[in-house]
Amino acid sequence: MRAYAFPAYDTPVFKAKTAAVIGGGNVAMDSVRTAKRLGAERAVIVYRRSRTEMPARNEEIHHAEEEGIEFQLLTTPLRYFGDEYGRVRAMECQKMGLGEPDASGRRRPVPIEGSEYTMEVDLVVCAIGQSPNPLIPQTTPGLKMGKWGNIEVDWATMATSLPGVYAGGDIIRGGATVILAMGDARIAAAQIDKDLRR
Ligand SMILES: Cc1cc2nc3c(=O)[nH]c(=O)nc-3n(C[C@H](O)[C@H](O)[C@H](O)COP(=O)(O)OP(=O)(O)OC[C@H]3O[C@@H](n4cnc5c(N)ncnc54)[C@H](O)[C@@H]3O)c2cc1C
């Protein structure tokens, strides 16, 4: 959206003083380090379990620590406070303990009553998993969707249930990788070429 060309384009990258990133995965590490590099004085990971349970790769966590990222572990956000412009100004957090392992095998975070505190923030990024944008399924009758809101395709051709419509990448796989998206696109392109020659 040409954020780099602000003010010619009305889509600036917002530069935070204190950025909080919720989550403990690779996307969280990426986001918090990006916020820091964009000039945030404080860039903070807020994660509800401990470092041991963090799903991010070890080197990602290590590099974030090296880069001066603050970690508020065993902490979960409860609510956000906004200002009159609808911009976030603060976040209420609660400290967590660890209970028995849950279905994922990781110890379950348990809220500690009375441990609530407020943290001033002017940017919050929620990096707690991704789900597909529901706009396309809602506006495209006949497009077959999976139960997680992903578009269903024939994996050999990337063709969807609608003739002439192909899909690939995260919208069919859930959050995945660039290389898988590119591979899907190659399969789809080859099939489109074949179909157009029929
Ligand atoms: C913070 C972060 C870090 C990541 N780091 C890595 C990494 O290091 N390595 C890696 O391999 N992967 C990484 N990923 C995952 C990777 O970005 C995705 O797997 C990849 O971008 C998927 O490509 P895609 O083309 O399927 O979807 P996207 O890149 O999401 O592209 C979809 C496009 O469709 C547009 N769109 C959506 N709805 C509509 C509509 N109705 N009409 C028109 N356009 C629409 C969107 O604006 C978007 O531009 C990361 C993801 C995140 C969020």
XYZ file of N, CA and C and ligand atoms in Angstrom:
647
model
N 0.829 -1.213 0.000
C 0.000 0.000 0.000
C 0.863 1.263 0.000
N 2.102 1.112 -0.419
C 3.027 2.234 -0.596
C 3.209 3.083 0.658
N 3.273 2.406 1.794
C 3.452 3.113 3.061
C 4.728 3.947 3.046
N 5.725 3.465 2.324
C 7.009 4.181 2.260
C 6.855 5.556 1.622
N 5.796 5.753 0.828
C 5.627 7.002 0.093
C 4.764 8.014 0.838
N 4.483 7.757 2.141
C 3.736 8.739 2.925
C 4.463 10.075 2.866
N 3.833 11.253 2.708
C 2.398 11.487 2.775
C 1.661 11.394 1.442
N 2.349 11.046 0.350
C 1.637 10.962 -0.924
C 0.551 9.886 -0.864
N 0.801 8.819 -0.087
C -0.197 7.771 0.114
C -0.601 7.769 1.579
N -1.879 7.610 1.819
C -2.409 7.776 3.177
C -2.302 6.468 3.977
N -1.149 5.822 3.925
C -1.007 4.532 4.613
C 0.346 4.459 5.327
N 0.588 5.401 6.252
C 1.923 5.405 6.871
C 2.178 4.159 7.707
N 3.452 3.787 7.830
C 3.819 2.772 8.812
C 3.858 3.495 10.144
N 3.071 3.040 11.100
C 3.003 3.709 12.388
C 4.238 3.371 13.211
N 4.941 4.408 13.662
C 6.146 4.174 14.455
C 5.824 4.342 15.929
N 6.030 3.272 16.682
C 5.601 3.263 18.074
C 6.714 3.713 19.004
N 6.305 4.229 20.187
C 7.263 4.496 21.260
C 7.430 3.201 22.060
N 6.271 2.621 22.427
C 6.305 1.313 23.093
C 5.425 0.349 22.311
N 6.059 -0.662 21.759
C 5.314 -1.662 20.979
C 5.235 -2.945 21.789
N 4.033 -3.477 21.918
C 3.867 -4.779 22.578
C 3.449 -5.785 21.514
N 4.110 -6.907 21.485
C 3.731 -7.968 20.553
C 3.274 -9.157 21.377
N 2.051 -9.573 21.123
C 1.470 -10.675 21.890
C 1.773 -11.975 21.152
N 2.387 -12.908 21.849
C 2.665 -14.207 21.238
C 4.114 -14.604 21.407
N 4.415 -15.871 21.137
C 5.773 -16.379 21.357
C 6.301 -17.186 20.185
N 5.729 -16.966 18.994
C 6.166 -17.722 17.822
C 7.132 -16.917 16.951
N 7.484 -17.492 15.822
C 8.435 -16.819 14.916
C 7.890 -15.498 14.401
N 6.588 -15.456 14.125
C 5.985 -14.214 13.632
C 6.061 -13.127 14.711
N 5.879 -13.524 15.969
C 5.990 -12.563 17.076
C 7.408 -11.990 17.139
N 8.417 -12.884 17.015
C 9.815 -12.416 17.072
C 10.115 -11.465 15.915
N 9.618 -11.837 14.738
C 9.810 -11.014 13.549
C 9.180 -9.631 13.759
N 7.937 -9.632 14.259
C 7.201 -8.372 14.420
C 7.862 -7.475 15.450
N 8.296 -8.065 16.570
C 8.834 -7.233 17.653
C 10.190 -6.642 17.243
N 10.971 -7.417 16.506
C 12.273 -6.894 16.057
C 12.065 -5.821 15.003
N 11.041 -5.992 14.171
C 10.731 -4.969 13.169
C 10.290 -3.680 13.843
N 9.450 -3.810 14.871
C 8.995 -2.613 15.609
C 10.199 -1.880 16.199
N 11.128 -2.643 16.733
C 12.338 -2.048 17.331
C 13.148 -1.318 16.256
N 13.327 -1.982 15.125
C 14.127 -1.375 14.048
C 13.448 -0.157 13.446
N 12.111 -0.103 13.552
C 11.395 1.074 13.055
C 11.480 2.232 14.052
N 12.105 1.980 15.202
C 12.377 3.088 16.114
C 11.682 3.030 17.465
N 10.999 1.932 17.787
C 10.339 1.863 19.104
C 11.396 1.920 20.213
N 11.126 2.748 21.231
C 12.062 2.807 22.365
C 12.006 1.501 23.146
N 10.771 1.007 23.333
C 10.590 -0.291 23.997
C 9.832 -1.200 23.049
N 10.355 -2.388 22.843
C 9.638 -3.391 22.045
C 9.564 -4.634 22.919
N 8.330 -5.035 23.224
C 8.123 -6.008 24.293
C 7.338 -7.211 23.787
N 7.849 -8.391 24.073
C 7.081 -9.623 23.828
C 6.238 -9.900 25.068
N 4.948 -10.096 24.868
C 4.068 -10.471 25.978
C 3.566 -11.886 25.659
N 3.997 -12.835 26.477
C 3.700 -14.242 26.176
C 3.190 -14.934 27.439
N 2.149 -15.746 27.265
C 1.444 -16.254 28.457
C 2.120 -17.454 29.101
N 3.057 -18.094 28.388
C 3.778 -19.194 29.019
C 5.222 -18.737 29.289
N 6.127 -19.681 29.600
C 7.508 -19.291 29.887
C 8.367 -19.470 28.635
N 9.633 -19.140 28.737
C 10.529 -19.232 27.573
C 10.605 -20.663 27.056
N 10.558 -21.632 27.959
C 10.662 -23.044 27.563
C 9.543 -23.454 26.611
N 8.353 -22.894 26.811
C 7.210 -23.315 25.987
C 7.089 -22.498 24.703
N 7.939 -21.494 24.533
C 7.794 -20.623 23.351
C 7.917 -21.425 22.065
N 6.966 -21.269 21.134
C 7.061 -22.036 19.893
C 8.092 -21.488 18.895
N 8.594 -20.280 19.111
C 9.582 -19.721 18.165
C 10.861 -20.537 18.205
N 11.586 -20.525 17.069
C 12.869 -21.217 17.050
C 13.816 -20.534 18.028
N 14.684 -21.370 18.649
C 15.602 -20.855 19.672
C 16.432 -19.690 19.190
N 16.936 -19.792 17.947
C 17.803 -18.702 17.481
C 17.023 -17.409 17.274
N 15.722 -17.536 16.947
C 14.886 -16.332 16.796
C 14.769 -15.619 18.144
N 14.556 -16.414 19.195
C 14.420 -15.838 20.545
C 15.755 -15.212 20.954
N 16.818 -15.943 20.712
C 18.152 -15.483 21.059
C 18.481 -14.164 20.348
N 18.176 -14.090 19.048
C 18.460 -12.864 18.296
C 17.611 -11.704 18.803
N 16.384 -12.013 19.180
C 15.520 -10.954 19.734
C 16.119 -10.423 21.033
N 16.600 -11.336 21.870
C 17.222 -10.910 23.136
C 18.446 -10.044 22.849
N 19.252 -10.490 21.901
C 20.473 -9.740 21.534
C 20.139 -8.336 21.050
N 18.982 -8.234 20.391
C 18.607 -6.952 19.798
C 17.949 -6.012 20.810
N 17.830 -6.470 22.041
C 17.301 -5.591 23.089
C 15.796 -5.679 23.272
N 15.218 -6.766 22.801
C 13.778 -6.950 23.001
C 13.534 -7.326 24.462
N 12.457 -6.724 25.021
C 12.086 -7.029 26.406
C 11.082 -8.190 26.381
N 11.189 -9.088 27.320
C 10.254 -10.220 27.378
C 9.435 -10.143 28.653
N 8.131 -10.034 28.510
C 7.271 -10.151 29.686
C 6.602 -11.511 29.552
N 7.217 -12.496 30.206
C 6.739 -13.869 30.086
C 5.698 -14.149 31.163
N 4.996 -15.261 30.998
C 3.940 -15.633 31.942
C 3.009 -14.446 32.177
N 2.640 -13.820 31.073
C 1.816 -12.608 31.120
C 0.806 -12.672 29.995
N -0.415 -12.300 30.283
C -1.434 -12.292 29.231
C -2.167 -10.945 29.233
N -2.532 -10.416 28.066
C -3.300 -9.170 28.053
C -4.763 -9.438 28.404
N -5.358 -8.560 29.183
C -6.782 -8.709 29.529
C -7.637 -7.750 28.723
N -7.186 -6.507 28.605
C -7.945 -5.539 27.797
C -7.055 -4.375 27.393
N -7.531 -3.678 26.382
C -6.800 -2.528 25.862
C -7.570 -1.269 26.206
N -6.850 -0.183 26.412
C -7.478 1.119 26.625
C -7.092 2.023 25.457
N -8.106 2.660 24.860
C -7.828 3.531 23.718
C -8.026 4.982 24.082
N -7.596 5.890 23.208
C -7.841 7.315 23.430
C -9.027 7.757 22.578
N -9.258 9.063 22.533
C -10.437 9.560 21.815
C -10.327 9.348 20.304
N -9.115 9.041 19.799
C -8.957 8.795 18.359
C -9.026 7.299 18.041
N -9.285 6.503 19.051
C -9.367 5.057 18.830
C -7.996 4.392 18.774
N -6.983 5.113 19.201
C -5.622 4.537 19.216
C -5.335 3.933 20.576
N -4.672 2.789 20.577
C -4.384 2.140 21.854
C -3.388 2.981 22.649
N -3.638 3.070 23.958
C -2.766 3.851 24.834
C -2.200 3.011 25.975
N -2.930 1.964 26.360
C -2.465 1.130 27.471
C -3.090 -0.247 27.352
N -2.525 -1.164 28.109
C -2.981 -2.548 28.048
C -2.968 -3.100 29.473
N -4.075 -3.700 29.876
C -4.082 -4.337 31.192
C -3.591 -5.772 31.026
N -2.632 -6.149 31.852
C -2.055 -7.501 31.766
C -2.259 -8.232 33.086
N -2.129 -9.538 33.007
C -2.216 -10.367 34.209
C -1.089 -11.386 34.181
N -0.487 -11.629 35.336
C 0.578 -12.626 35.432
C -0.049 -14.033 35.462
N 0.685 -14.980 34.929
C 0.197 -16.349 34.847
C 1.165 -17.294 35.557
N 0.611 -18.390 36.081
C 1.453 -19.483 36.557
C 1.334 -20.624 35.554
N 2.040 -21.705 35.766
C 1.927 -22.841 34.852
C 1.326 -24.034 35.570
N 0.283 -24.607 34.954
C -0.368 -25.777 35.532
C 0.074 -27.052 34.826
N -0.835 -27.994 34.775
C -0.554 -29.284 34.117
C -0.473 -29.093 32.591
N 0.200 -29.997 31.885
C 0.242 -29.901 30.414
C -1.159 -30.006 29.803
N -1.399 -29.251 28.724
C -2.684 -29.339 28.022
C -2.538 -30.261 26.809
N -3.527 -30.207 25.895
C -3.531 -31.120 24.741
C -2.273 -30.956 23.880
N -1.683 -29.760 23.887
C -0.482 -29.532 23.064
C 0.772 -30.087 23.737
N 0.628 -30.572 24.977
C 1.780 -31.110 25.696
C 2.541 -30.044 26.468
N 2.138 -28.779 26.272
C 2.812 -27.694 26.981
C 2.020 -27.354 28.238
N 2.728 -26.889 29.268
C 2.037 -26.617 30.528
C 1.038 -25.470 30.356
N -0.143 -25.693 30.902
C -1.252 -24.766 30.730
C -1.042 -23.492 31.564
N -1.208 -22.293 30.953
C -1.086 -21.077 31.754
C -2.302 -20.881 32.651
N -2.058 -20.543 33.910
C -3.139 -20.369 34.874
C -3.058 -18.935 35.434
N -4.163 -18.170 35.333
C -4.118 -16.769 35.800
C -3.831 -16.675 37.297
N -3.031 -15.693 37.661
C -2.782 -15.432 39.089
C -3.660 -14.254 39.502
N -4.653 -14.576 40.343
C -5.601 -13.539 40.790
C -4.860 -12.399 41.476
N -5.281 -11.176 41.181
C -4.722 -10.001 41.867
C -3.386 -9.539 41.307
N -2.931 -10.177 40.206
C -1.610 -9.798 39.666
C -1.732 -8.813 38.502
N -2.937 -8.269 38.282
C -3.170 -7.386 37.138
C -2.332 -6.110 37.247
N -1.859 -5.629 36.130
C -1.160 -4.349 36.093
C -1.363 -3.710 34.721
N -1.110 -2.424 34.633
C -1.337 -1.712 33.374
C -0.007 -1.270 32.777
N 0.089 -1.458 31.494
C 1.322 -1.118 30.793
C 0.979 -0.104 29.704
N 1.739 0.986 29.637
C 1.479 1.977 28.580
C 2.047 1.475 27.265
N 1.233 1.485 26.233
C 1.690 1.050 24.904
C 1.052 1.961 23.857
N 1.697 2.125 22.722
C 1.013 2.836 21.640
C 0.958 2.012 20.358
N 1.353 0.756 20.464
C 1.170 -0.167 19.340
C 1.079 -1.576 19.897
N 0.098 -2.325 19.444
C -0.006 -3.725 19.851
C -0.148 -4.577 18.586
N 0.685 -5.589 18.485
C 0.575 -6.537 17.370
C 0.198 -7.881 17.973
N -0.909 -8.435 17.504
C -1.293 -9.768 17.989
C -0.740 -10.801 17.019
N 0.241 -11.561 17.476
C 0.857 -12.584 16.621
C 0.556 -13.939 17.239
N -0.734 -14.246 17.286
C -1.161 -15.459 17.998
C -1.821 -16.449 17.042
N -1.361 -16.404 15.801
C -1.919 -17.328 14.817
C -2.704 -16.571 13.770
N -2.850 -17.220 12.638
C -3.523 -16.546 11.529
C -4.714 -17.357 11.079
N -5.711 -16.641 10.573
C -6.825 -17.353 9.953
C -7.192 -16.597 8.684
N -7.814 -17.280 7.746
C -8.078 -16.647 6.456
C -9.048 -15.479 6.563
N -8.837 -14.485 5.703
C -9.765 -13.365 5.581
C -11.100 -13.917 5.059
N -12.202 -13.670 5.781
C -13.478 -14.279 5.367
C -14.170 -13.570 4.204
N -13.585 -12.475 3.714
C -14.258 -11.671 2.687
C -14.554 -12.471 1.410
N -13.558 -13.183 0.916
C -13.748 -13.891 -0.358
C -14.814 -14.989 -0.240
N -14.736 -15.883 0.780
C -15.815 -16.882 0.881
C -17.199 -16.250 1.035
N -17.260 -15.138 1.783
C -18.578 -14.514 2.013
C -19.167 -13.927 0.742
N -18.298 -13.558 -0.204
C -18.793 -12.844 -1.387
C -18.681 -13.689 -2.662
N -18.318 -14.956 -2.504
C -18.130 -15.793 -3.695
C -18.937 -17.076 -3.578
N -20.208 -17.040 -4.018
C -21.023 -18.246 -3.913
C -20.423 -19.382 -4.733
N -20.491 -20.576 -4.178
C -20.029 -21.753 -4.925
C -18.572 -22.091 -4.688
N -17.845 -21.223 -3.964
C -16.437 -21.514 -3.687
C -16.379 -22.432 -2.468
N -15.854 -23.639 -2.661
C -15.861 -24.622 -1.576
C -14.764 -24.305 -0.568
N -15.174 -24.250 0.708
C -14.238 -23.887 1.769
C -14.060 -25.056 2.726
N -12.888 -25.112 3.366
C -12.646 -26.108 4.405
C -13.164 -25.610 5.740
N -13.083 -26.464 6.759
C -13.701 -26.067 8.040
C -12.922 -24.958 8.745
N -11.656 -24.711 8.357
C -10.887 -23.632 8.987
C -10.949 -22.344 8.168
N -11.856 -22.305 7.173
C -12.016 -21.088 6.376
C -11.032 -21.014 5.223
N -10.314 -22.106 4.966
C -9.390 -22.131 3.837
C -10.141 -22.531 2.563
N -9.612 -22.124 1.413
C -10.225 -22.505 0.144
C -9.778 -23.932 -0.198
N -10.720 -24.775 -0.597
C -10.361 -26.152 -0.972
C -9.951 -26.203 -2.438
N -8.878 -26.939 -2.694
C -8.406 -27.085 -4.071
C -8.127 -28.553 -4.379
N -8.030 -28.833 -5.685
C -7.474 -30.102 -6.130
C -5.952 -29.907 -6.081
N -5.275 -30.654 -5.212
C -3.850 -30.387 -4.958
C -2.971 -30.647 -6.168
N -3.495 -31.385 -7.151
C -2.677 -31.666 -8.333
C -2.684 -30.481 -9.295
N -3.737 -29.641 -9.204
C -3.887 -28.560 -10.197
C -4.096 -27.186 -9.568
N -4.412 -27.149 -8.276
C -4.754 -25.920 -7.551
C -6.087 -25.319 -8.013
N -6.882 -26.135 -8.745
C -8.205 -25.664 -9.178
C -9.167 -25.698 -7.993
N -9.985 -24.652 -7.875
C -11.003 -24.614 -6.820
C -12.296 -25.221 -7.365
N -13.364 -25.152 -6.579
C -14.652 -25.690 -7.024
C -15.286 -24.809 -8.107
N -14.759 -23.612 -8.336
C -15.315 -22.730 -9.371
C -14.459 -22.823 -10.635
N -15.087 -23.093 -11.766
C -14.296 -23.200 -13.004
C -13.515 -21.906 -13.257
N -12.237 -22.060 -13.605
C -11.413 -20.896 -13.930
C -10.840 -20.183 -12.714
N -11.104 -20.701 -11.506
C -10.564 -20.066 -10.289
C -9.592 -21.037 -9.620
N -8.384 -20.555 -9.359
C -7.315 -21.369 -8.767
C -6.867 -20.680 -7.476
N -6.317 -21.447 -6.576
C -5.843 -20.832 -5.320
C -4.583 -21.547 -4.866
N -3.786 -20.844 -4.068
C -2.569 -21.445 -3.523
C -2.051 -20.599 -2.377
N -1.082 -21.116 -1.665
C -0.478 -20.356 -0.563
C -1.267 -20.483 0.726
N -1.125 -19.483 1.580
C -1.717 -19.549 2.918
C -3.232 -19.758 2.893
N -3.907 -19.254 1.856
C -5.370 -19.360 1.836
C -5.836 -20.810 1.665
N -4.948 -21.677 1.159
C -5.344 -23.095 1.090
C -4.686 -23.920 2.193
N -3.554 -23.423 2.733
C -2.777 -24.229 3.676
C -2.904 -23.795 5.126
N -3.426 -22.570 5.357
C -3.245 -21.964 6.670
C -1.872 -21.301 6.643
N -1.419 -20.749 7.764
C -0.124 -20.056 7.769
C 0.987 -21.011 7.373
N 1.678 -20.720 6.280
C 2.747 -21.620 5.818
C 3.982 -20.790 5.459
N 4.591 -21.074 4.325
C 5.828 -20.370 3.971
C 5.758 -19.825 2.547
N 6.670 -18.902 2.266
C 6.733 -18.288 0.945
C 7.017 -19.345 -0.117
N 7.919 -20.252 0.199
C 8.322 -21.214 -0.836
C 7.165 -22.154 -1.196
N 6.338 -22.491 -0.202
C 5.171 -23.335 -0.509
C 4.171 -22.559 -1.360
N 3.996 -21.266 -1.042
C 3.069 -20.436 -1.825
C 3.560 -20.343 -3.271
N 4.874 -20.178 -3.439
C 5.427 -20.069 -4.794
C 5.274 -21.386 -5.552
N 5.453 -22.487 -4.842
C 5.274 -23.804 -5.473
C 3.841 -23.984 -5.930
N 2.899 -23.594 -5.082
C 1.480 -23.698 -5.457
C 1.204 -22.870 -6.703
N 1.777 -21.675 -6.728
C 1.543 -20.764 -7.863
C 2.078 -21.374 -9.162
N 3.186 -22.055 -9.064
C 3.748 -22.685 -10.281
C 2.821 -23.774 -10.792
N 2.300 -24.578 -9.867
C 1.369 -25.647 -10.273
C 0.127 -25.025 -10.915
N -0.406 -23.982 -10.252
C -1.612 -23.324 -10.772
C -1.339 -22.717 -12.147
N -0.197 -22.068 -12.298
C 0.119 -21.410 -13.579
C 0.195 -22.439 -14.708
N 0.825 -23.574 -14.420
C 0.940 -24.613 -15.449
C -0.444 -25.119 -15.854
N -1.315 -25.277 -14.834
C -2.671 -25.765 -15.110
C -3.489 -24.722 -15.875
N -3.345 -23.465 -15.492
C -4.082 -22.386 -16.184
C -3.675 -22.376 -17.657
N -2.378 -22.500 -17.891
C -1.863 -22.528 -19.262
C -2.500 -23.687 -20.040
N -2.538 -24.854 -19.388
C -3.126 -26.046 -20.023
C -4.611 -25.799 -20.321
N -5.330 -25.268 -19.325
C -6.776 -25.062 -19.481
C -7.079 -24.032 -20.582
N -6.235 -23.014 -20.690
C -6.481 -21.987 -21.707
C -6.252 -22.517 -23.120
N -5.442 -23.546 -23.232
C -5.162 -24.104 -24.566
C -6.226 -25.096 -25.017
N -7.142 -25.448 -24.106
C -8.147 -26.469 -24.470
C -9.117 -25.946 -25.510
C 5.450 -11.557 10.346
C 5.569 -12.728 9.407
C 6.814 -13.252 9.146
C 6.946 -14.314 8.264
N 8.196 -14.788 8.014
C 8.356 -15.742 7.080
C 9.662 -16.199 6.725
O 10.683 -15.752 7.261
N 9.759 -17.154 5.760
C 8.670 -17.676 5.119
O 8.815 -18.515 4.238
N 7.427 -17.270 5.457
C 7.230 -16.325 6.413
N 5.979 -15.912 6.743
C 4.834 -16.545 6.062
C 4.666 -15.976 4.650
O 4.599 -14.551 4.726
C 3.399 -16.532 4.011
O 3.403 -17.940 4.060
C 3.304 -16.085 2.551
O 3.334 -14.668 2.465
C 2.031 -16.621 1.911
O 1.910 -16.079 0.618
P 0.489 -15.912 -0.044
O 0.733 -15.343 -1.406
O -0.260 -17.199 0.073
O -0.311 -14.884 0.861
P 0.023 -13.355 1.207
O 1.490 -13.060 1.125
O -0.707 -13.073 2.480
O -0.671 -12.587 0.008
C -2.072 -12.500 -0.093
C -2.366 -11.164 -0.772
O -3.750 -11.122 -1.107
C -4.246 -9.852 -0.798
N -5.706 -9.974 -0.609
C -6.374 -10.515 0.431
N -7.700 -10.455 0.205
C -7.858 -9.879 -1.009
C -8.998 -9.554 -1.804
N -10.255 -9.800 -1.408
N -8.773 -8.959 -2.989
C -7.508 -8.697 -3.426
N -6.398 -9.001 -2.712
C -6.574 -9.581 -1.521
C -3.504 -9.452 0.466
O -3.516 -8.058 0.634
C -2.101 -9.986 0.161
O -1.304 -9.049 -0.513
C 5.803 -14.868 7.634
C 4.547 -14.341 7.906
C 4.414 -13.288 8.786
C 3.051 -12.720 9.055
